[in-house]
Coordinates of C-alpha atoms and ligand atoms in Angstrom, one line a residue:
Chain A
M8 CA 46.9 -65.3 93.5
I9 CA 43.3 -66.6 93.8
R10 CA 42.3 -69.0 96.6
A11 CA 38.9 -70.3 97.6
E12 CA 38.1 -72.6 100.5
S13 CA 34.7 -74.3 100.7
L14 CA 33.2 -71.3 98.9
T15 CA 29.5 -71.7 98.9
R16 CA 26.5 -69.6 97.8
R17 CA 22.8 -70.2 98.1
F18 CA 20.0 -68.3 96.5
G19 CA 17.1 -69.4 98.7
D20 CA 16.9 -73.2 98.4
N21 CA 19.1 -73.1 95.3
L22 CA 22.7 -74.2 96.1
A23 CA 24.3 -72.3 93.2
V24 CA 27.9 -72.8 94.3
D25 CA 28.6 -75.9 96.5
S26 CA 31.8 -75.8 98.6
I27 CA 34.3 -75.0 95.9
D28 CA 38.1 -75.0 96.5
L29 CA 40.3 -73.1 94.1
S30 CA 43.9 -72.2 93.8
V31 CA 45.2 -70.2 90.9
E32 CA 48.8 -69.2 90.8
R33 CA 50.3 -65.9 89.8
G34 CA 50.7 -65.6 86.0
E35 CA 48.3 -68.4 85.3
I36 CA 45.3 -68.4 82.9
Y37 CA 42.7 -70.5 84.6
G38 CA 39.6 -71.6 82.6
F39 CA 36.4 -72.3 84.3
L40 CA 34.3 -74.5 82.0
G41 CA 30.7 -75.4 82.6
P42 CA 27.2 -75.4 81.1
N43 CA 24.5 -72.8 81.6
G44 CA 23.6 -72.4 85.3
A45 CA 26.6 -74.3 86.5
G46 CA 27.5 -71.5 88.9
K47 CA 30.4 -69.8 86.9
S48 CA 29.1 -66.3 87.2
T49 CA 28.2 -66.7 90.9
V50 CA 31.8 -67.8 91.6
V51 CA 33.2 -64.8 89.7
R52 CA 30.9 -62.4 91.4
M53 CA 32.0 -63.7 94.8
L54 CA 35.6 -63.5 93.9
C55 CA 35.3 -59.9 92.7
T56 CA 33.5 -58.7 95.8
L57 CA 30.0 -58.2 94.2
L58 CA 28.4 -61.0 96.0
A59 CA 28.9 -62.2 99.6
P60 CA 29.5 -65.9 100.0
T61 CA 27.0 -67.8 102.1
S62 CA 29.9 -69.7 103.7
G63 CA 33.5 -70.4 103.0
S64 CA 36.2 -67.9 102.2
A65 CA 38.1 -66.5 99.3
S66 CA 41.1 -64.4 98.7
V67 CA 42.4 -62.5 95.7
A68 CA 45.9 -61.0 95.4
D69 CA 46.4 -62.3 99.0
L70 CA 43.5 -60.3 100.3
D71 CA 40.4 -61.7 101.8
V72 CA 37.4 -60.6 99.7
S73 CA 35.1 -60.2 102.6
D74 CA 37.6 -58.4 104.9
H75 CA 39.3 -56.2 102.4
P76 CA 37.0 -55.7 99.5
G77 CA 38.4 -52.2 98.7
E78 CA 41.9 -53.4 98.3
V79 CA 40.8 -56.4 96.3
R80 CA 39.0 -54.0 93.9
L81 CA 42.2 -52.0 93.4
A82 CA 44.0 -55.2 92.3
I83 CA 41.4 -56.7 89.9
G84 CA 39.9 -55.9 86.6
V85 CA 36.6 -57.5 85.8
A86 CA 34.5 -57.9 82.6
L87 CA 31.2 -59.4 83.7
Q88 CA 29.1 -61.7 81.5
E89 CA 26.9 -58.9 80.1
A90 CA 29.0 -55.9 79.0
S91 CA 28.4 -53.5 81.9
L92 CA 28.2 -50.2 80.0
D93 CA 25.9 -47.2 79.9
P94 CA 24.6 -46.8 76.4
K95 CA 24.2 -43.1 76.9
M96 CA 27.9 -42.5 77.5
T97 CA 30.6 -42.3 74.9
G98 CA 33.5 -44.8 75.0
R99 CA 35.8 -42.1 76.2
E100 CA 33.5 -41.0 79.0
I101 CA 33.3 -44.7 80.2
I102 CA 37.1 -45.1 80.2
T103 CA 37.6 -41.7 81.8
T104 CA 35.1 -42.2 84.6
Q105 CA 36.6 -45.6 85.2
G106 CA 40.1 -44.1 85.4
R107 CA 39.0 -41.4 87.8
L108 CA 37.4 -43.8 90.2
F109 CA 40.6 -45.8 90.2
G110 CA 42.5 -42.6 91.3
L111 CA 44.3 -41.9 88.0
R112 CA 45.2 -38.4 86.9
S113 CA 43.9 -37.0 83.6
T114 CA 47.3 -37.4 82.0
E115 CA 47.5 -41.0 83.1
I116 CA 44.0 -41.7 81.7
S117 CA 45.0 -40.2 78.3
K118 CA 48.1 -42.4 78.3
R119 CA 46.0 -45.5 79.1
I120 CA 43.6 -44.7 76.3
D121 CA 46.5 -44.6 73.9
E122 CA 47.8 -47.9 75.3
L123 CA 44.4 -49.5 75.1
A124 CA 43.8 -48.3 71.5
P125 CA 44.0 -51.7 70.0
L126 CA 41.0 -52.8 72.0
I127 CA 39.0 -49.6 71.6
D128 CA 37.6 -48.6 68.2
M129 CA 39.3 -45.2 68.2
N130 CA 37.0 -43.9 65.4
A131 CA 34.0 -44.5 67.6
I132 CA 35.5 -43.5 70.9
D133 CA 33.5 -40.3 71.0
H134 CA 30.3 -42.0 69.9
L135 CA 27.6 -43.1 72.3
V136 CA 28.1 -46.8 73.4
G137 CA 24.4 -47.4 72.4
T138 CA 25.5 -47.2 68.7
Y139 CA 28.3 -49.8 69.2
S140 CA 28.1 -53.4 67.8
G141 CA 28.1 -56.3 70.3
G142 CA 31.8 -56.9 69.6
M143 CA 32.8 -53.3 70.0
R144 CA 30.9 -53.2 73.3
R145 CA 32.7 -56.3 74.6
R146 CA 36.1 -54.9 73.7
L147 CA 35.3 -51.5 75.3
D148 CA 34.1 -53.3 78.4
L149 CA 37.4 -55.2 78.4
A150 CA 39.4 -52.0 77.9
A151 CA 37.4 -50.4 80.8
S152 CA 38.4 -53.3 83.0
L153 CA 42.1 -52.7 82.2
V154 CA 42.4 -49.0 82.7
H155 CA 44.1 -49.3 86.1
N156 CA 46.5 -52.1 85.1
P157 CA 45.1 -54.7 87.4
S158 CA 47.2 -57.7 88.4
V159 CA 44.3 -60.1 88.2
L160 CA 41.7 -60.1 85.4
F161 CA 38.3 -61.8 85.7
L162 CA 36.5 -62.5 82.4
D163 CA 33.0 -64.0 82.5
E164 CA 32.3 -65.6 79.2
P165 CA 34.4 -63.0 77.3
T166 CA 33.7 -64.3 73.8
T167 CA 30.0 -65.4 74.1
G168 CA 28.2 -63.8 71.2
L169 CA 31.3 -62.8 69.3
D170 CA 32.0 -63.8 65.7
P171 CA 35.1 -66.0 65.1
P172 CA 37.4 -63.0 64.2
G173 CA 36.1 -61.2 67.3
R174 CA 36.8 -64.2 69.4
L175 CA 40.3 -64.5 68.0
R176 CA 41.0 -60.9 68.9
V177 CA 40.0 -61.4 72.5
W178 CA 42.1 -64.5 72.7
E179 CA 45.1 -62.7 71.3
E180 CA 44.6 -59.9 73.8
V181 CA 44.3 -62.2 76.8
R182 CA 47.4 -64.1 75.8
R183 CA 49.3 -60.8 75.3
L184 CA 48.2 -59.5 78.8
N185 CA 49.3 -62.8 80.3
R186 CA 52.6 -63.0 78.5
E187 CA 53.8 -59.4 78.5
L188 CA 52.4 -58.2 81.8
G189 CA 52.2 -61.5 83.7
M190 CA 48.6 -60.9 84.4
T191 CA 46.7 -63.7 86.2
V192 CA 43.5 -64.4 84.3
F193 CA 40.4 -66.2 85.6
L194 CA 38.0 -66.8 82.7
T195 CA 34.8 -68.6 82.4
T196 CA 33.5 -70.2 79.3
Q197 CA 31.1 -72.6 77.8
Y198 CA 33.4 -73.2 74.8
L199 CA 35.6 -76.2 75.0
E200 CA 37.9 -74.8 72.4
E201 CA 38.4 -71.6 74.3
A202 CA 39.3 -73.5 77.5
D203 CA 41.5 -75.8 75.6
T204 CA 43.6 -73.2 73.7
L205 CA 43.7 -70.4 76.2
A206 CA 43.8 -71.9 79.6
H207 CA 46.9 -73.3 81.3
R208 CA 44.6 -75.1 83.7
V209 CA 40.9 -75.9 83.5
G210 CA 38.3 -76.5 86.2
V211 CA 35.1 -78.1 85.0
I212 CA 32.1 -77.0 87.0
D213 CA 28.7 -78.6 87.0
H214 CA 25.8 -78.0 89.4
G215 CA 27.9 -75.8 91.5
R216 CA 30.8 -78.3 92.1
I217 CA 34.2 -78.6 90.5
V218 CA 34.0 -82.1 89.0
V219 CA 37.5 -82.2 87.6
E220 CA 40.6 -80.0 87.3
G221 CA 43.9 -80.0 85.5
S222 CA 45.7 -78.9 82.4
P223 CA 43.8 -79.5 79.2
A224 CA 46.3 -82.1 78.1
E225 CA 46.1 -84.0 81.4
L226 CA 42.4 -83.9 81.4
K227 CA 42.1 -85.3 77.9
R228 CA 44.7 -88.0 78.6
S229 CA 42.8 -89.0 81.7
V230 CA 39.7 -90.0 79.7
G231 CA 41.4 -92.1 77.1
D232 CA 44.1 -92.6 74.7
D233 CA 44.8 -91.1 71.3
V234 CA 43.7 -93.0 68.3
V235 CA 45.4 -93.1 64.8
V236 CA 42.5 -93.8 62.4
V237 CA 43.4 -95.5 59.1
K238 CA 40.8 -95.8 56.4
V239 CA 41.5 -98.4 53.8
A240 CA 39.7 -99.5 50.6
G241 CA 41.7 -102.7 50.2
D242 CA 43.3 -105.2 52.5
S243 CA 42.7 -104.2 56.0
D244 CA 44.4 -107.3 57.5
R245 CA 47.7 -106.2 56.1
V246 CA 47.2 -102.7 57.5
A247 CA 46.4 -104.1 60.9
E248 CA 49.5 -106.2 60.9
V249 CA 51.7 -103.3 60.0
L250 CA 50.2 -101.0 62.6
A251 CA 50.5 -103.6 65.4
A252 CA 54.3 -103.7 64.8
V253 CA 54.8 -99.9 65.1
P254 CA 56.4 -99.0 68.5
G255 CA 54.2 -97.1 70.9
V256 CA 51.0 -98.7 69.5
D257 CA 49.2 -100.4 72.4
R258 CA 46.3 -102.0 70.7
I259 CA 44.5 -102.4 67.4
E260 CA 40.8 -102.0 66.9
R261 CA 39.2 -103.0 63.6
Y262 CA 36.0 -101.8 62.0
E263 CA 34.7 -102.1 58.4
H264 CA 37.2 -100.2 56.2
E265 CA 38.8 -98.8 59.2
V266 CA 41.7 -99.8 61.4
R267 CA 42.5 -97.9 64.7
A268 CA 45.8 -97.9 66.5
V269 CA 45.3 -96.9 70.1
T270 CA 48.4 -95.2 71.6
K271 CA 49.3 -93.0 74.6
D272 CA 50.8 -90.3 72.4
G273 CA 49.2 -89.9 69.0
G274 CA 51.4 -87.1 67.9
R275 CA 54.5 -89.1 68.3
A276 CA 53.0 -92.3 66.7
L277 CA 51.6 -90.7 63.6
S278 CA 54.7 -90.4 61.5
P279 CA 56.1 -93.9 62.3
V280 CA 52.6 -95.2 61.3
A281 CA 52.7 -93.4 58.0
V282 CA 56.3 -94.5 57.3
A283 CA 55.5 -98.1 58.1
L284 CA 52.4 -98.2 55.9
D285 CA 54.3 -96.6 53.1
R286 CA 57.2 -99.2 53.4
A287 CA 54.7 -102.0 53.4
G288 CA 53.1 -100.6 50.3
C289 CA 49.6 -100.3 51.8
V290 CA 47.2 -98.0 50.0
V291 CA 45.5 -95.8 52.5
D292 CA 42.4 -93.6 51.8
E293 CA 42.7 -91.5 54.9
L294 CA 45.0 -91.2 57.8
A295 CA 43.9 -89.2 60.9
L296 CA 44.7 -88.6 64.5
R297 CA 41.8 -88.4 66.9
T298 CA 42.6 -87.1 70.4
P299 CA 40.0 -86.9 73.2
T300 CA 38.4 -83.5 73.5
L301 CA 37.3 -81.7 76.7
D302 CA 33.8 -82.7 75.7
D303 CA 34.9 -86.4 76.2
V304 CA 36.2 -85.3 79.6
F305 CA 32.9 -83.6 80.4
L306 CA 31.0 -86.6 79.2
H307 CA 33.2 -88.9 81.3
V308 CA 32.8 -86.9 84.6
T309 CA 29.2 -85.8 84.3
G310 CA 27.6 -88.3 82.0
S311 CA 26.3 -85.6 79.6
H312 CA 27.6 -83.5 76.8
L313 CA 28.5 -79.9 77.4
E314 CA 25.8 -77.9 75.8
G315 CA 26.9 -75.0 73.6
G316 CA 30.2 -76.7 73.1
D317 CA 31.5 -76.1 69.6
T318 CA 34.4 -78.5 69.4
Chain B
M133 CA 60.7 -46.1 82.0
S134 CA 58.2 -43.9 83.7
Q135 CA 56.3 -44.8 86.8
P136 CA 53.8 -47.6 86.0
I137 CA 50.3 -46.4 86.2
T138 CA 48.6 -48.1 89.2
A139 CA 45.3 -47.8 90.9
R140 CA 44.8 -46.0 94.2
P141 CA 41.7 -44.8 96.1
A142 CA 40.8 -41.5 94.6
G143 CA 39.4 -40.1 97.9
F144 CA 35.9 -39.3 98.9
F145 CA 35.5 -35.9 97.4
R146 CA 37.0 -36.8 94.1
D147 CA 34.7 -39.8 94.0
V148 CA 31.7 -37.6 94.6
G149 CA 33.0 -35.3 91.8
S150 CA 33.6 -38.1 89.4
V151 CA 30.1 -39.4 89.9
A152 CA 28.6 -35.9 89.6
I153 CA 30.5 -35.1 86.4
R154 CA 29.3 -38.2 84.8
A155 CA 25.7 -37.5 85.8
L156 CA 26.0 -33.9 84.5
Q157 CA 27.4 -35.1 81.2
Q158 CA 24.2 -37.1 80.9
L159 CA 21.8 -34.2 81.4
P160 CA 21.8 -32.8 77.8
R161 CA 21.1 -36.4 76.7
D162 CA 18.1 -36.7 79.0
L163 CA 16.3 -33.5 77.9
E164 CA 13.1 -35.4 77.4
F165 CA 12.9 -35.7 81.1
V166 CA 14.2 -32.2 82.0
L167 CA 11.8 -30.2 79.8
P168 CA 8.6 -31.4 81.3
A169 CA 10.1 -30.3 84.6
L170 CA 9.9 -26.7 83.3
A171 CA 6.6 -27.0 81.5
V172 CA 4.6 -28.1 84.5
P173 CA 5.5 -25.2 86.9
T174 CA 5.1 -22.7 84.1
F175 CA 1.7 -24.0 83.3
F176 CA 0.6 -24.0 86.9
L177 CA 2.0 -20.6 87.5
V178 CA 0.0 -19.1 84.7
V179 CA -3.2 -21.0 85.4
N180 CA -3.2 -20.5 89.1
I181 CA -2.6 -16.8 88.9
G182 CA -5.2 -16.5 86.1
A183 CA -7.9 -18.5 87.8
L184 CA -7.4 -17.6 91.5
Q185 CA -6.0 -14.1 91.5
D186 CA -9.5 -12.6 91.9
V187 CA -10.8 -15.2 94.4
A188 CA -7.7 -14.7 96.5
G189 CA -8.6 -11.1 96.7
F190 CA -11.1 -12.0 99.4
T191 CA -8.4 -13.3 101.7
E192 CA -5.9 -11.2 103.6
L193 CA -2.5 -11.7 101.9
E194 CA 0.6 -9.8 102.9
I195 CA 1.9 -10.1 99.4
D196 CA 0.6 -9.9 95.8
Y197 CA -0.9 -13.2 94.6
K198 CA 1.7 -13.5 91.8
A199 CA 4.4 -13.4 94.5
F200 CA 2.3 -15.8 96.5
Q201 CA 2.3 -18.3 93.6
L202 CA 5.9 -18.1 92.5
P203 CA 7.3 -20.3 95.4
V204 CA 4.6 -22.8 94.4
A205 CA 6.0 -22.9 90.9
I206 CA 9.5 -23.4 92.3
I207 CA 8.3 -26.3 94.4
F208 CA 6.6 -27.8 91.4
A209 CA 9.8 -27.4 89.3
V210 CA 12.2 -29.0 91.8
T211 CA 10.2 -31.6 93.8
G212 CA 10.8 -35.2 92.6
I213 CA 13.6 -34.2 90.1
S214 CA 16.4 -36.8 90.5
R215 CA 18.6 -39.2 88.7
A216 CA 16.6 -42.1 90.1
S217 CA 15.4 -43.4 86.8
A218 CA 18.9 -43.2 85.4
L219 CA 20.1 -45.1 88.4
V220 CA 17.6 -47.9 87.7
L221 CA 18.8 -48.1 84.2
D222 CA 22.4 -48.3 85.5
I223 CA 21.3 -51.2 87.7
Q224 CA 19.6 -52.9 84.8
D225 CA 22.3 -52.6 82.2
G226 CA 25.0 -53.5 84.7
Y227 CA 26.8 -50.2 84.7
F228 CA 26.1 -50.0 88.5
D229 CA 28.0 -53.2 88.9
R230 CA 30.9 -51.8 87.0
L231 CA 30.9 -48.8 89.4
L232 CA 30.7 -51.2 92.4
L233 CA 33.7 -53.0 91.0
T234 CA 35.8 -49.8 91.4
P235 CA 37.1 -48.7 94.8
V236 CA 34.6 -45.8 94.7
S237 CA 33.2 -44.8 98.1
R238 CA 29.7 -46.3 98.2
R239 CA 28.1 -43.2 99.6
A240 CA 29.7 -41.2 96.8
L241 CA 27.6 -43.1 94.3
L242 CA 24.5 -41.4 95.7
L243 CA 26.0 -38.1 96.8
G244 CA 27.5 -37.5 93.4
L245 CA 24.0 -37.9 91.9
M246 CA 22.6 -35.5 94.4
V247 CA 25.3 -32.9 93.5
S248 CA 24.2 -33.1 90.0
D249 CA 20.5 -32.9 91.1
F250 CA 21.3 -29.8 93.0
V251 CA 22.9 -28.2 89.9
L252 CA 19.9 -29.2 87.8
V253 CA 17.2 -28.0 90.1
L254 CA 19.0 -24.7 90.5
L255 CA 19.1 -24.4 86.7
L256 CA 15.4 -25.2 86.6
S257 CA 14.6 -22.6 89.2
I258 CA 16.3 -19.8 87.4
P259 CA 13.9 -19.6 84.4
V260 CA 10.9 -20.0 86.7
T261 CA 12.1 -17.1 88.8
I262 CA 12.8 -15.0 85.6
L263 CA 9.2 -15.8 84.6
G264 CA 8.2 -14.4 88.0
F265 CA 10.1 -11.2 87.3
A266 CA 8.5 -11.0 83.9
I267 CA 5.0 -11.0 85.4
G268 CA 5.9 -8.4 87.9
V269 CA 7.1 -10.2 91.0
R270 CA 9.7 -8.2 92.9
F271 CA 12.0 -9.0 95.8
P272 CA 12.2 -6.3 98.5
T273 CA 15.1 -8.4 100.0
G274 CA 17.2 -7.7 96.9
V275 CA 19.7 -9.8 95.1
L276 CA 20.5 -11.7 98.3
G277 CA 16.8 -12.5 98.6
V278 CA 16.8 -14.0 95.2
V279 CA 19.9 -16.0 96.0
V280 CA 18.4 -17.3 99.2
F281 CA 15.1 -18.0 97.3
L282 CA 16.9 -20.1 94.7
L283 CA 19.1 -22.0 97.2
M284 CA 16.2 -22.8 99.5
G285 CA 14.2 -24.2 96.6
A286 CA 17.1 -26.2 95.3
S287 CA 17.9 -27.6 98.8
W288 CA 14.3 -28.7 99.1
G289 CA 14.6 -30.4 95.7
V290 CA 17.7 -32.3 96.8
A291 CA 16.2 -33.2 100.2
F292 CA 13.3 -34.8 98.5
T293 CA 15.4 -37.0 96.1
G294 CA 15.9 -39.6 98.9
F295 CA 12.4 -41.0 98.2
P296 CA 12.9 -41.8 94.5
Y297 CA 16.5 -43.0 95.1
A298 CA 15.2 -45.3 97.9
I299 CA 12.6 -46.7 95.6
A300 CA 15.1 -47.1 92.7
L301 CA 17.6 -49.0 95.0
R302 CA 15.0 -51.1 96.7
T303 CA 13.1 -52.2 93.6
G304 CA 15.5 -51.7 90.6
N305 CA 12.3 -51.3 88.8
P306 CA 11.7 -48.3 86.4
S307 CA 7.9 -48.4 86.7
A308 CA 8.2 -48.1 90.5
V309 CA 10.4 -45.1 90.2
N310 CA 8.1 -43.5 87.7
A311 CA 5.2 -44.1 90.1
S312 CA 7.1 -42.3 92.8
F313 CA 6.0 -39.0 91.4
I314 CA 2.7 -39.7 93.2
L315 CA 4.5 -38.8 96.5
F316 CA 4.7 -35.3 95.1
F317 CA 0.9 -34.7 95.3
P318 CA 0.2 -34.8 99.0
F319 CA 3.3 -32.7 99.6
A320 CA 2.5 -30.2 96.9
F321 CA -1.3 -29.9 97.3
M322 CA -2.1 -30.6 100.9
T323 CA -0.5 -27.3 101.9
T324 CA -0.9 -23.6 101.3
T325 CA -0.6 -24.0 97.5
F326 CA -3.7 -21.9 96.8
L327 CA -4.5 -20.2 100.1
P328 CA -2.7 -19.1 103.2
L329 CA -3.0 -21.3 106.2
E330 CA -5.3 -18.9 108.0
S331 CA -7.9 -19.2 105.3
M332 CA -7.8 -23.0 105.3
T333 CA -10.3 -25.1 107.3
G334 CA -11.0 -28.6 108.4
W335 CA -8.8 -31.6 107.9
L336 CA -6.9 -30.0 105.1
A337 CA -5.7 -27.2 107.4
E338 CA -4.7 -29.9 109.9
V339 CA -2.7 -31.8 107.3
A340 CA -1.1 -28.7 106.0
R341 CA 0.1 -27.9 109.5
Y342 CA 2.2 -31.1 109.4
N343 CA 3.3 -30.7 105.9
P344 CA 6.9 -29.4 105.7
V345 CA 6.0 -27.7 102.4
T346 CA 3.8 -25.3 104.3
Y347 CA 6.8 -24.0 106.2
L348 CA 9.0 -24.0 103.1
L349 CA 6.4 -21.9 101.2
A350 CA 6.1 -19.6 104.2
G351 CA 9.9 -19.1 104.2
L352 CA 10.1 -18.5 100.5
R353 CA 7.1 -16.1 100.5
S354 CA 8.6 -14.2 103.4
L355 CA 11.4 -13.0 101.0
F356 CA 8.7 -10.9 99.2
V357 CA 8.0 -9.1 102.5
G358 CA 11.4 -8.5 104.0
W359 CA 14.0 -10.3 106.0
Q360 CA 12.0 -12.5 108.4
F361 CA 14.6 -14.8 109.9
G362 CA 12.1 -16.8 111.9
E363 CA 10.2 -17.7 108.8
L364 CA 13.4 -18.6 107.0
A365 CA 14.6 -20.7 109.9
K366 CA 11.4 -22.7 110.0
G367 CA 11.7 -23.2 106.2
M368 CA 15.2 -24.5 106.6
I369 CA 14.1 -26.8 109.5
A370 CA 11.4 -28.2 107.3
I371 CA 13.9 -28.9 104.5
I372 CA 16.4 -30.5 106.9
G373 CA 13.7 -32.6 108.6
L374 CA 12.4 -34.0 105.4
G375 CA 16.0 -34.5 104.1
I376 CA 16.9 -36.6 107.1
V377 CA 13.9 -38.8 106.6
S378 CA 14.2 -39.2 102.9
Q379 CA 18.0 -39.6 102.8
T380 CA 18.0 -42.1 105.6
L381 CA 15.7 -44.2 103.5
A382 CA 17.9 -43.7 100.4
F383 CA 21.2 -44.6 102.1
S384 CA 19.8 -47.6 103.9
A385 CA 18.4 -48.8 100.6
L386 CA 21.9 -48.3 99.1
K387 CA 23.4 -50.3 101.9
S388 CA 21.0 -53.1 101.6
R389 CA 21.4 -53.3 97.8
I390 CA 25.2 -53.6 98.2
D391 CA 25.4 -55.8 101.3
G392 CA 22.3 -57.9 100.9
R393 CA 23.5 -59.6 97.8
Ligands
ATP297 N1 20.8 -63.2 91.8 C1 20.4 -64.5 91.8 N2 19.3 -64.8 92.4 C2 18.8 -66.1 92.4 N3 19.4 -67.1 91.8 C3 20.5 -66.9 91.1 C4 21.1 -65.5 91.0 N4 22.2 -65.6 90.3 C5 22.3 -66.9 89.9 N5 21.3 -67.6 90.4 C6 21.2 -69.1 90.2 O1 22.4 -69.7 90.5 C7 22.7 -70.7 89.6 C8 24.0 -70.5 89.0 O2 24.0 -69.4 88.1 P1 25.2 -68.7 87.4 O3 24.7 -67.5 86.8 O4 26.3 -68.6 88.4 O5 25.5 -69.8 86.3 P2 26.5 -69.7 85.1 O6 27.4 -70.9 85.2 O7 27.2 -68.4 85.1 O8 25.6 -69.8 83.9 P3 25.6 -69.1 82.4 O9 26.5 -69.9 81.6 O10 24.2 -69.3 82.0 O11 26.0 -67.7 82.6 C9 21.5 -70.8 88.6 O12 20.7 -71.8 89.1 C10 20.9 -69.5 88.7 O13 19.5 -69.5 88.5
MG298 MG1 27.2 -66.9 83.8

């Protein structure tokens, strides 16, 4: 649904996007994860025909973005990083203008407003956008991007600046669009948790290059194994012995008051560990599963932590 | 299930209409910029007539000095009126990007604004003309003369919008757009604002001869004498000539803003 080959963009001497290859399948939610200035927005703007690539090519919905920008625009919905709204228009005027420019009839536009009602604050739809809160604005911006039922949706940092409930609402909506309408979603984010929970596949971008790509689970597995952490007050030798005997545990690491069982699949190992400890009569203060996060992935591939990450 | 709602190109004229409707919806919310556009010409009309009526008595005028000044008031009312400052705000708060993300015809983005400009300058010309009636100006060319008077003034207004639009699109800077009103001064004052061309001397007369406003004013003023098609035609040519220059600047600025990125 989205392809890019050696997609590159320079601003003067600044190589903002450095020869990126992308391939996003129909019905996929693709998360583009990277720190400030990594080049996320620049990629989005090239894919949605706002910015011309310096070199390389890209296609969206099987249409080349440089050769058929008009057709690409019919197929995509875009919510840019900053909600792109006119504060001196009402919510209804924004949606209506958007609908008209996408060739919809008035009856179709009213129908779409009804369908998009969960996103739009219907009480405020006839108020000027300038009076909206940040969260209302973002949701209206998302609604405006969806008026024409696009088959591909681009979201540039859709939840930056939202409070946790607002973020959850956007996640829910993105999942629903993807599940019920099969919409392909390309979203950028600085939030590890967002990429992790929402995206089927994640591309990590840093300094204009994709440094690693894969499903969140694959990526995390690639940087290290899961660890079952057991905190003990008493006899840690006994605990270590018991843990070592549990099937699936590859290695034991010991620290003061803490024994760690390293395993490929922590989820599967957790209950055998608990059962074994219980049978052996070990008294345990705390039993926890620690899995690698996307931040570990980022650290592993770039050597630095992802700023703004919240997980 | 009914037909799913899908996007399609709306067509050029509908695009122009959609952009114009949106701009017209904004007008009542931008009164702070519309009202001065009426105050300025009213002020000048009253002051010019009051101060210069007697002086002008020394020159040979075909028409009454009040009628001589009314077209000046119209020019003052319509010249430089545009949605250029609104366009800059659209560029700044990203709404222009949202428009560019739709399949809208790129030219319609400017033409739609100009349609709304045409409506606005026509609306501004009406009270100014009524004021003219109130102080005793009459049209021997009748109702049709009034209509031609209003349409010519409004066409001039729209022809001129290319300059502020070009500046808005090139710079994306509100101060630059606000400064574009300076352009108005040479056009509006280095011409037959106060005196007919025959009474002007020196370099000012020379400049006035090349200023399209001179011919526009002559055309508008001719409507107070009778149907003089030569004068009207020269006025129209002045409007079209200026329009070609200013709109070429505007549309090439639009193109470079869209492609150059
Ligand atoms: N219009 C522009 N002109 C010049 N440089 C630009 C422009 N847009 C982006 N850049 C530069 O390109 C690089 C990538 O910017 P981009 O906005 O794509 O990053 P990003 O990953 O979206 O960052 P953020 O998380 O802050 O939104 C940055 O160095 C930025 O300064
Ligand atoms: Mg960005």
